Coordinates of C-alpha atoms and ligand atoms in Angstrom, one line a residue:
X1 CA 2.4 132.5 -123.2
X2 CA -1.2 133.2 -123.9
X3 CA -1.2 132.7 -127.5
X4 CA 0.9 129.3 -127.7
X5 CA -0.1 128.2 -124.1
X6 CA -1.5 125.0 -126.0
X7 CA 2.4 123.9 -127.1
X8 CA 3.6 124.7 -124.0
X9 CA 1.4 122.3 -122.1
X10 CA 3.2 119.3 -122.2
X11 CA 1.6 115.5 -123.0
X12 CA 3.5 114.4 -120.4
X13 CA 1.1 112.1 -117.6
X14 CA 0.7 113.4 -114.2
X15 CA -0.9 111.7 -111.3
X16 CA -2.3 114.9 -110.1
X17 CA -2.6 118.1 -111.4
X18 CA -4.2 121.2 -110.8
X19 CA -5.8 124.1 -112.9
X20 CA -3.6 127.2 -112.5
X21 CA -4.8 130.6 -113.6
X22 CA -3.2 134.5 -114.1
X23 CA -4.7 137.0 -114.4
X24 CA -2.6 138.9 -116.9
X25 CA -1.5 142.0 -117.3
X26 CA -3.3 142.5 -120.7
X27 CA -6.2 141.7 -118.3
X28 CA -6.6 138.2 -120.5
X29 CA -6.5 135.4 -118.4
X30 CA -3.7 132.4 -118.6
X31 CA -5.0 128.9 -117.6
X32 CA -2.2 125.7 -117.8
X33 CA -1.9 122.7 -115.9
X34 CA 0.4 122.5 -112.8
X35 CA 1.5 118.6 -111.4
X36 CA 1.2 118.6 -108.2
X37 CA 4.9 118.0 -107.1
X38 CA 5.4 121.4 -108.3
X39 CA 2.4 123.0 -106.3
X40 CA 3.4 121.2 -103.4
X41 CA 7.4 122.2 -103.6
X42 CA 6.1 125.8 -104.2
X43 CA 3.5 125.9 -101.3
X44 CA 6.7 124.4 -99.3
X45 CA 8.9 127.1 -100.6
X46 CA 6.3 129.8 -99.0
X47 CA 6.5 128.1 -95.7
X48 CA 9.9 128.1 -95.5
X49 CA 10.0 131.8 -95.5
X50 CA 7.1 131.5 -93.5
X51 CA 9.5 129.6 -90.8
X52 CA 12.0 132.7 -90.9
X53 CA 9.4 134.4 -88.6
X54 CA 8.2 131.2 -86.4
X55 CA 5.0 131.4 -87.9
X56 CA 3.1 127.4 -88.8
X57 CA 0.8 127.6 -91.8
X58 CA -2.0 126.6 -90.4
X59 CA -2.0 129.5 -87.1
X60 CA -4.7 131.9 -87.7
X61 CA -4.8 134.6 -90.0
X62 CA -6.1 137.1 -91.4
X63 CA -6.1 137.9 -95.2
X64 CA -6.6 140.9 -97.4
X65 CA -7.7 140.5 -100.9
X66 CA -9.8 142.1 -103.4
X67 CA -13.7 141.1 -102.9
X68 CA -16.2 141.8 -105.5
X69 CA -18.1 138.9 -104.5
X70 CA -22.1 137.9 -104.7
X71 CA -23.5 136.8 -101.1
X72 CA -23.1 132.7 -102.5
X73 CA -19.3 133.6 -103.5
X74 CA -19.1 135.3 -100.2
X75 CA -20.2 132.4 -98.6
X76 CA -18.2 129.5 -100.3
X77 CA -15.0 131.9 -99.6
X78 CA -15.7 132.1 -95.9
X79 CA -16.0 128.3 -95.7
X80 CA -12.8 127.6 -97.5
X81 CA -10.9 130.4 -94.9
X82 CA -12.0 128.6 -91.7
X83 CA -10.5 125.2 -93.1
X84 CA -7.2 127.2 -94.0
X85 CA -7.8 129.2 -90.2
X86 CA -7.7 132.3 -92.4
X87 CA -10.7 135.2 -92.0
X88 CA -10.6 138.0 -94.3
X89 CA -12.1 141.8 -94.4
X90 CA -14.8 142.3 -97.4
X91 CA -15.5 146.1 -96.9
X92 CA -14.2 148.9 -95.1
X93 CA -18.3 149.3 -93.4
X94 CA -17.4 149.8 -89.4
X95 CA -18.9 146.7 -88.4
X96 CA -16.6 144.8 -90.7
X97 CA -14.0 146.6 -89.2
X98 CA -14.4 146.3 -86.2
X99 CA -15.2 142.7 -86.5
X100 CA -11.7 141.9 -88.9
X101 CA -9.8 143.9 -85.7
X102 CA -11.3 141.6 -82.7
X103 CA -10.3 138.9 -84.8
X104 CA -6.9 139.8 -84.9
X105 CA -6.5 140.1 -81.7
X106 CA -5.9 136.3 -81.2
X107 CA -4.1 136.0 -84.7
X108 CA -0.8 135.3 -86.0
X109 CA 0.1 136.5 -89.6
X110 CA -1.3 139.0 -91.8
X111 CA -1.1 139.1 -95.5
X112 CA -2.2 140.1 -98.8
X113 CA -2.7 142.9 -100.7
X114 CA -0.5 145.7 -99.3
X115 CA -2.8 148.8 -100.0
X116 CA -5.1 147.2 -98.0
X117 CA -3.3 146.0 -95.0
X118 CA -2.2 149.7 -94.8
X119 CA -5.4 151.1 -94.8
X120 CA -5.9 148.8 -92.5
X121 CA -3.6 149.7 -90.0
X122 CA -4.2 153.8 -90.9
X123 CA -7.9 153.1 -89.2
X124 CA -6.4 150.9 -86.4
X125 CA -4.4 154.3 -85.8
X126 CA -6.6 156.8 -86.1
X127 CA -9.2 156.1 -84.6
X128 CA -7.1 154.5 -81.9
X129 CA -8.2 150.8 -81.8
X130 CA -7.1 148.4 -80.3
X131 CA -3.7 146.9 -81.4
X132 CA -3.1 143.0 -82.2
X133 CA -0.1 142.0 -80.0
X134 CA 0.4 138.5 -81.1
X135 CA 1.2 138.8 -84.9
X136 CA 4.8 137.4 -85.8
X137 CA 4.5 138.3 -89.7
X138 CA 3.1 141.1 -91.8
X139 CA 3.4 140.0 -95.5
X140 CA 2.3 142.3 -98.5
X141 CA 1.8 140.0 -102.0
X142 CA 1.0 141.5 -105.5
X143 CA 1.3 144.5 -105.6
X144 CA 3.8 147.2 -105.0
X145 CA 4.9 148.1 -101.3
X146 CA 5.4 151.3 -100.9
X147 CA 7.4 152.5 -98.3
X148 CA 5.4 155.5 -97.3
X149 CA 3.1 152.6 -95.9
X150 CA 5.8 151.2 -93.4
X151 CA 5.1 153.8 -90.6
X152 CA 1.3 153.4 -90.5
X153 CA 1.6 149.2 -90.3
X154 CA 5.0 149.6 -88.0
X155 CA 2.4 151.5 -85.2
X156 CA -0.3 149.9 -86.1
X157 CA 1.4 145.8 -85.7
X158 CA 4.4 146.5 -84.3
X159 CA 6.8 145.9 -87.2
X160 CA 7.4 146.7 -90.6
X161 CA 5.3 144.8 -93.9
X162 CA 7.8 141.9 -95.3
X163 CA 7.4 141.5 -99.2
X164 CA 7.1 138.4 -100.9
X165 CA 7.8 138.0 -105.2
X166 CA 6.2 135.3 -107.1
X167 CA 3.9 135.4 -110.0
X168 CA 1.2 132.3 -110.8
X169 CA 3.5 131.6 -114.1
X170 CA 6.9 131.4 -112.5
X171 CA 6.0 130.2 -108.9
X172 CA 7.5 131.8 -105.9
X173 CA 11.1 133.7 -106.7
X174 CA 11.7 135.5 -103.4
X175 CA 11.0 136.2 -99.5
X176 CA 12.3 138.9 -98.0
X177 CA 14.2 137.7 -94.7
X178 CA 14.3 139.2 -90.6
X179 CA 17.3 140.7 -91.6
X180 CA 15.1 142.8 -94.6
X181 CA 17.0 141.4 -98.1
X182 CA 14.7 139.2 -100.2
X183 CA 16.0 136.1 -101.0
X184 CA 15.7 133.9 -104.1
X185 CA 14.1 131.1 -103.7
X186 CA 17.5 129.4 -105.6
X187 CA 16.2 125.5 -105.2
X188 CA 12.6 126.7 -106.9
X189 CA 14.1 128.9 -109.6
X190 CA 16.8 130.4 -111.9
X191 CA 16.7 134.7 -111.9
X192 CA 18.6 136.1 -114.1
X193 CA 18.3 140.1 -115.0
X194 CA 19.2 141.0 -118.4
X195 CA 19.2 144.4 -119.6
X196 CA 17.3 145.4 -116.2
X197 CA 14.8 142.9 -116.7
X198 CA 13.8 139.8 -115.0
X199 CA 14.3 136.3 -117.1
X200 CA 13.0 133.3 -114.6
X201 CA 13.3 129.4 -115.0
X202 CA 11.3 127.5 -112.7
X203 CA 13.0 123.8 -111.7
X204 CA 9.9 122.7 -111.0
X205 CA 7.0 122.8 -113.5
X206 CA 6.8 120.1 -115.7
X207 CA 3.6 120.4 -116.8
X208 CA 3.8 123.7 -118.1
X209 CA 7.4 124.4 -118.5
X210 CA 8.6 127.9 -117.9
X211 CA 12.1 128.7 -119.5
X212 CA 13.9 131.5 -119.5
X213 CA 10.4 133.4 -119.4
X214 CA 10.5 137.1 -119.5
X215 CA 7.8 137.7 -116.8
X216 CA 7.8 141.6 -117.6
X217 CA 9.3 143.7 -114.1
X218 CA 12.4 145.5 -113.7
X219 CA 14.7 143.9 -111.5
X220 CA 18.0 144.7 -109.5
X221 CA 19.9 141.8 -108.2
X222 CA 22.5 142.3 -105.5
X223 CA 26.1 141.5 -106.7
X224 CA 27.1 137.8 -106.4
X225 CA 29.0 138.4 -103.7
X226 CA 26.6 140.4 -101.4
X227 CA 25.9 138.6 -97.9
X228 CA 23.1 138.9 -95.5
X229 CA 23.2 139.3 -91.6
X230 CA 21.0 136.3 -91.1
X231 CA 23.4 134.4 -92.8
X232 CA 21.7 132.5 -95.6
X233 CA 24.0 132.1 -98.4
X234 CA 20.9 132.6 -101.1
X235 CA 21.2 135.6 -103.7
X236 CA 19.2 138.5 -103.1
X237 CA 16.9 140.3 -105.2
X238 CA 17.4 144.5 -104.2
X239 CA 14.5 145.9 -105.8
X240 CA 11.9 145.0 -108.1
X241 CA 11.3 148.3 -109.8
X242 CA 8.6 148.3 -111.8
X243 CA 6.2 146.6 -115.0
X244 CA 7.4 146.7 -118.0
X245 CA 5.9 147.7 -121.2
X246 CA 3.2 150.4 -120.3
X247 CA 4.1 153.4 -122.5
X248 CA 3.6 156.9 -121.4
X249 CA 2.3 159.1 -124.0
X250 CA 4.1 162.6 -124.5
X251 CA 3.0 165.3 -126.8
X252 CA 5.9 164.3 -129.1
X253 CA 7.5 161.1 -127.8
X254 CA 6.8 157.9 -125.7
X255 CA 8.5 157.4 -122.3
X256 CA 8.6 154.0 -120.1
X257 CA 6.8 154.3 -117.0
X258 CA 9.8 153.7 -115.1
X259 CA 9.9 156.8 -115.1
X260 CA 7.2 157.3 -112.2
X261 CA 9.4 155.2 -110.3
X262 CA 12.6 157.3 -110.7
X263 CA 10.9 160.8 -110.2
X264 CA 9.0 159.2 -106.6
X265 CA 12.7 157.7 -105.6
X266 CA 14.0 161.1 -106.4
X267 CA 11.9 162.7 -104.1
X268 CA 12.3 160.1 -101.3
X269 CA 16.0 160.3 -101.3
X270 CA 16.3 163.9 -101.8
X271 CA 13.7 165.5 -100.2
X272 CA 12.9 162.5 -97.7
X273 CA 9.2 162.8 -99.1
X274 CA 7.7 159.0 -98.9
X275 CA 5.0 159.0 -101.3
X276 CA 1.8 156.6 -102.3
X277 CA 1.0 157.5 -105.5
X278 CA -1.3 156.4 -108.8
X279 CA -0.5 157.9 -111.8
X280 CA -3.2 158.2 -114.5
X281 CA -3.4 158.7 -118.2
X282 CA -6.7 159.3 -120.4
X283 CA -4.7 161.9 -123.1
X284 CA -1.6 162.3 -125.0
X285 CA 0.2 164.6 -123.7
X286 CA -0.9 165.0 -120.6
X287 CA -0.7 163.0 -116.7
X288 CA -2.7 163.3 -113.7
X289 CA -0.6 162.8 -110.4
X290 CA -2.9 161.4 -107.6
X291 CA -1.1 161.5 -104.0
X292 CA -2.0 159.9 -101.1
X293 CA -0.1 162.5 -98.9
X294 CA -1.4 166.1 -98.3
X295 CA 1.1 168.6 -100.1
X296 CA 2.4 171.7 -98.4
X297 CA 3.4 174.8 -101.8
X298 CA 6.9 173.4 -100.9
X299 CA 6.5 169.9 -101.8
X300 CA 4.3 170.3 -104.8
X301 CA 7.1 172.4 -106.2
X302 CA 9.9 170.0 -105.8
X303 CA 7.2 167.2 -107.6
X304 CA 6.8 169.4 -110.1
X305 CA 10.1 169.8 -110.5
X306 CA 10.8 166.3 -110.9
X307 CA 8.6 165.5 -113.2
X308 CA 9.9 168.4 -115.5
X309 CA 13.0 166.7 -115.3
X310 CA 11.8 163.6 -117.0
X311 CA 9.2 164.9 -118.8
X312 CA 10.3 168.3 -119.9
X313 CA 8.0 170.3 -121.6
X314 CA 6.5 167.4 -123.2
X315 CA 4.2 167.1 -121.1
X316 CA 1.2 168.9 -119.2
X317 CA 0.7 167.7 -115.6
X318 CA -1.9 168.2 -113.0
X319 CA -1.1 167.0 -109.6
X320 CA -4.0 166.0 -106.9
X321 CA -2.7 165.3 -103.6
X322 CA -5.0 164.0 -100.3
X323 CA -5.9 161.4 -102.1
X324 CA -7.9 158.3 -101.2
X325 CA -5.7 156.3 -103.3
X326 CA -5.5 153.2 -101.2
X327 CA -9.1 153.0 -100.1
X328 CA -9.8 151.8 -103.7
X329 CA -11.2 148.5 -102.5
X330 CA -9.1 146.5 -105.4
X331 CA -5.4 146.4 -106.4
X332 CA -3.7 149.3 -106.2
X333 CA -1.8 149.8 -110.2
X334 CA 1.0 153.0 -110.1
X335 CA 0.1 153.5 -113.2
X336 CA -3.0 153.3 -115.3
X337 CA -3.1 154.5 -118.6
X338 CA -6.9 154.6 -120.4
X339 CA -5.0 154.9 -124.1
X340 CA -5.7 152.3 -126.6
Ligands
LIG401 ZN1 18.8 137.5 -95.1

């Protein structure tokens, strides 16, 4: 996409558009032209899952996303939030704290970035604040959910994070219903999964088409004929699993970083260990394991054992557990890896 994006943006006239931008995973930035039908049917396609939980757009809540921002930025961002009745945390300093949780008191939704809503809600708990009561929705976006989070934000809001899958390319693919299946957005997009990977058409976007676009996660769709308790006939989506693409680096061989994701799922199912984790490599040859969770001798050795199973003795590991993984202030990656 980035190096033809000038081919794919069609001559075609709008009457409105609007600049759309990615971030990217090579960290480049994608910018292409969106009409704004298509904004407007995705924005739409948002609030319907929105309407799954009673909740209007425009109730008040409050929002979670990364903030590196100058005091001008800071203050340009605040205006924009009170016309969109959204406030947002920019630091985890006390009186920002405690000034994001009196807010809440009073509103309806919570969402963005799910590391942060969770430590969030591990403060809330701790030190023993005072709990919103009126929020119908708690909605993670962009990046992984893990469910070693679910408890904290279950005591902390009264109910379990909701996940919602879009990307800035593709538009919004699924919302995860009451019922907890995520739903494809079927009237917005075509999902297929193809050799485990996602491969998304957007119906929508005429501006910049997307086709059969391989956005880059690992993807398991329910079978066709899977239903849900809440009744909606749309397919679900069971799991995105992962990013593709980012190789690990063994002495000898390369591995996909799926991997990570098997060896944690291991571990949860087995052992019924729920994990946050961050997985770092600056060598060949060798991993650092950062956990969220404080490890008894017990559990490291069943991690350890894990990754021996995928890794074998192709590797050298070192694992760090009471971690402040989440507390990282931006978006939380599984996997970073510092190799060129
Ligand atoms: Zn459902």
């Amino acid at each position: 996409l980035l190096n033809n994006h000038k081919e794919i943006q069609t001559n075609l006239k709008f009457k409105k558009h609007f600049q759309a931008n990615t971030s990217g995973t090579s960290g480049e930035s994608l910018k292409f032209k969106r009409e704004e039908s298509a904004d407007s049917f995705n924005r739409a396609s948002i609030y319907r899952g929105y309407s799954w939980y009673n909740v209007n757009p425009w109730e008040l809540n409050g929002y979670f996303w990364g903030y590196n921002f100058s005091e001008r930025a800071m203050l340009k961002i605040r205006i924009l939030d009170s016309l969109q009745n959204r406030f947002r945390i920019f630091n985890y300093r006390k009186e920002s704290i405690d000034f994001f949780i009196k807010k809440l008191k009073n509103a309806k939704y919570l969402h963005g970035y799910s590391s942060m809503v969770y430590e969030t809600a591990k403060i809330i708990n701790s030190q023993n604040l005072e709990k919103p009561l009126n929020l119908k929705m708690v909605k993670g976006t962009s990046e992984k959910i893990f469910e070693s989070y679910q408890d904290e934000i279950q005591k902390a809001f009264g109910q379990r994070m909701i996940s919602e899958y879009g990307a800035a390319e593709t538009g919004i693919m699924a919302f995860e219903c009451p019922k907890g299946n995520m739903h494809l957005n079927m009237e917005g997009v075509i999902v297929e999964e193809i050799d485990h990977e996602i491969v998304v058409t957007n119906l929508q976007m005429h501006a910049f088409p997307i086709i059969r676009y391989q956005l880059g996660d690992y993807i398991k769709l329910a079978p066709k004929t899977a239903t849900c308790e809440c009744g909606m006939q749309h397919a679900i989506i069971e799991e995105v699993t992962g990013r593709i693409g980012q190789t690990v680096y063994g002495k000898n061989n390369t591995y996909p970083s799926l991997y990570f994701y098997y060896i944690f799922k291991n571990l949860a199912s087995k052992q019924s260990f729920l994990l946050t984790y961050q997985v770092v490599q600056n060598e060949k040859g060798k991993l650092n394991f950062l956990i969220e969770q404080p490890l008894n001798s017990k559990q490291l050795l069943h991690l350890e054992h894990e990754i021996v199973v995928y890794f074998k003795e192709d590797m050298e590991f070192k694992i760090e557990h009471s971690q402040p993984i989440t507390a990282q202030n931006k978006k939380l990656k599984s996997f970073i890896s510092n190799i060129a």
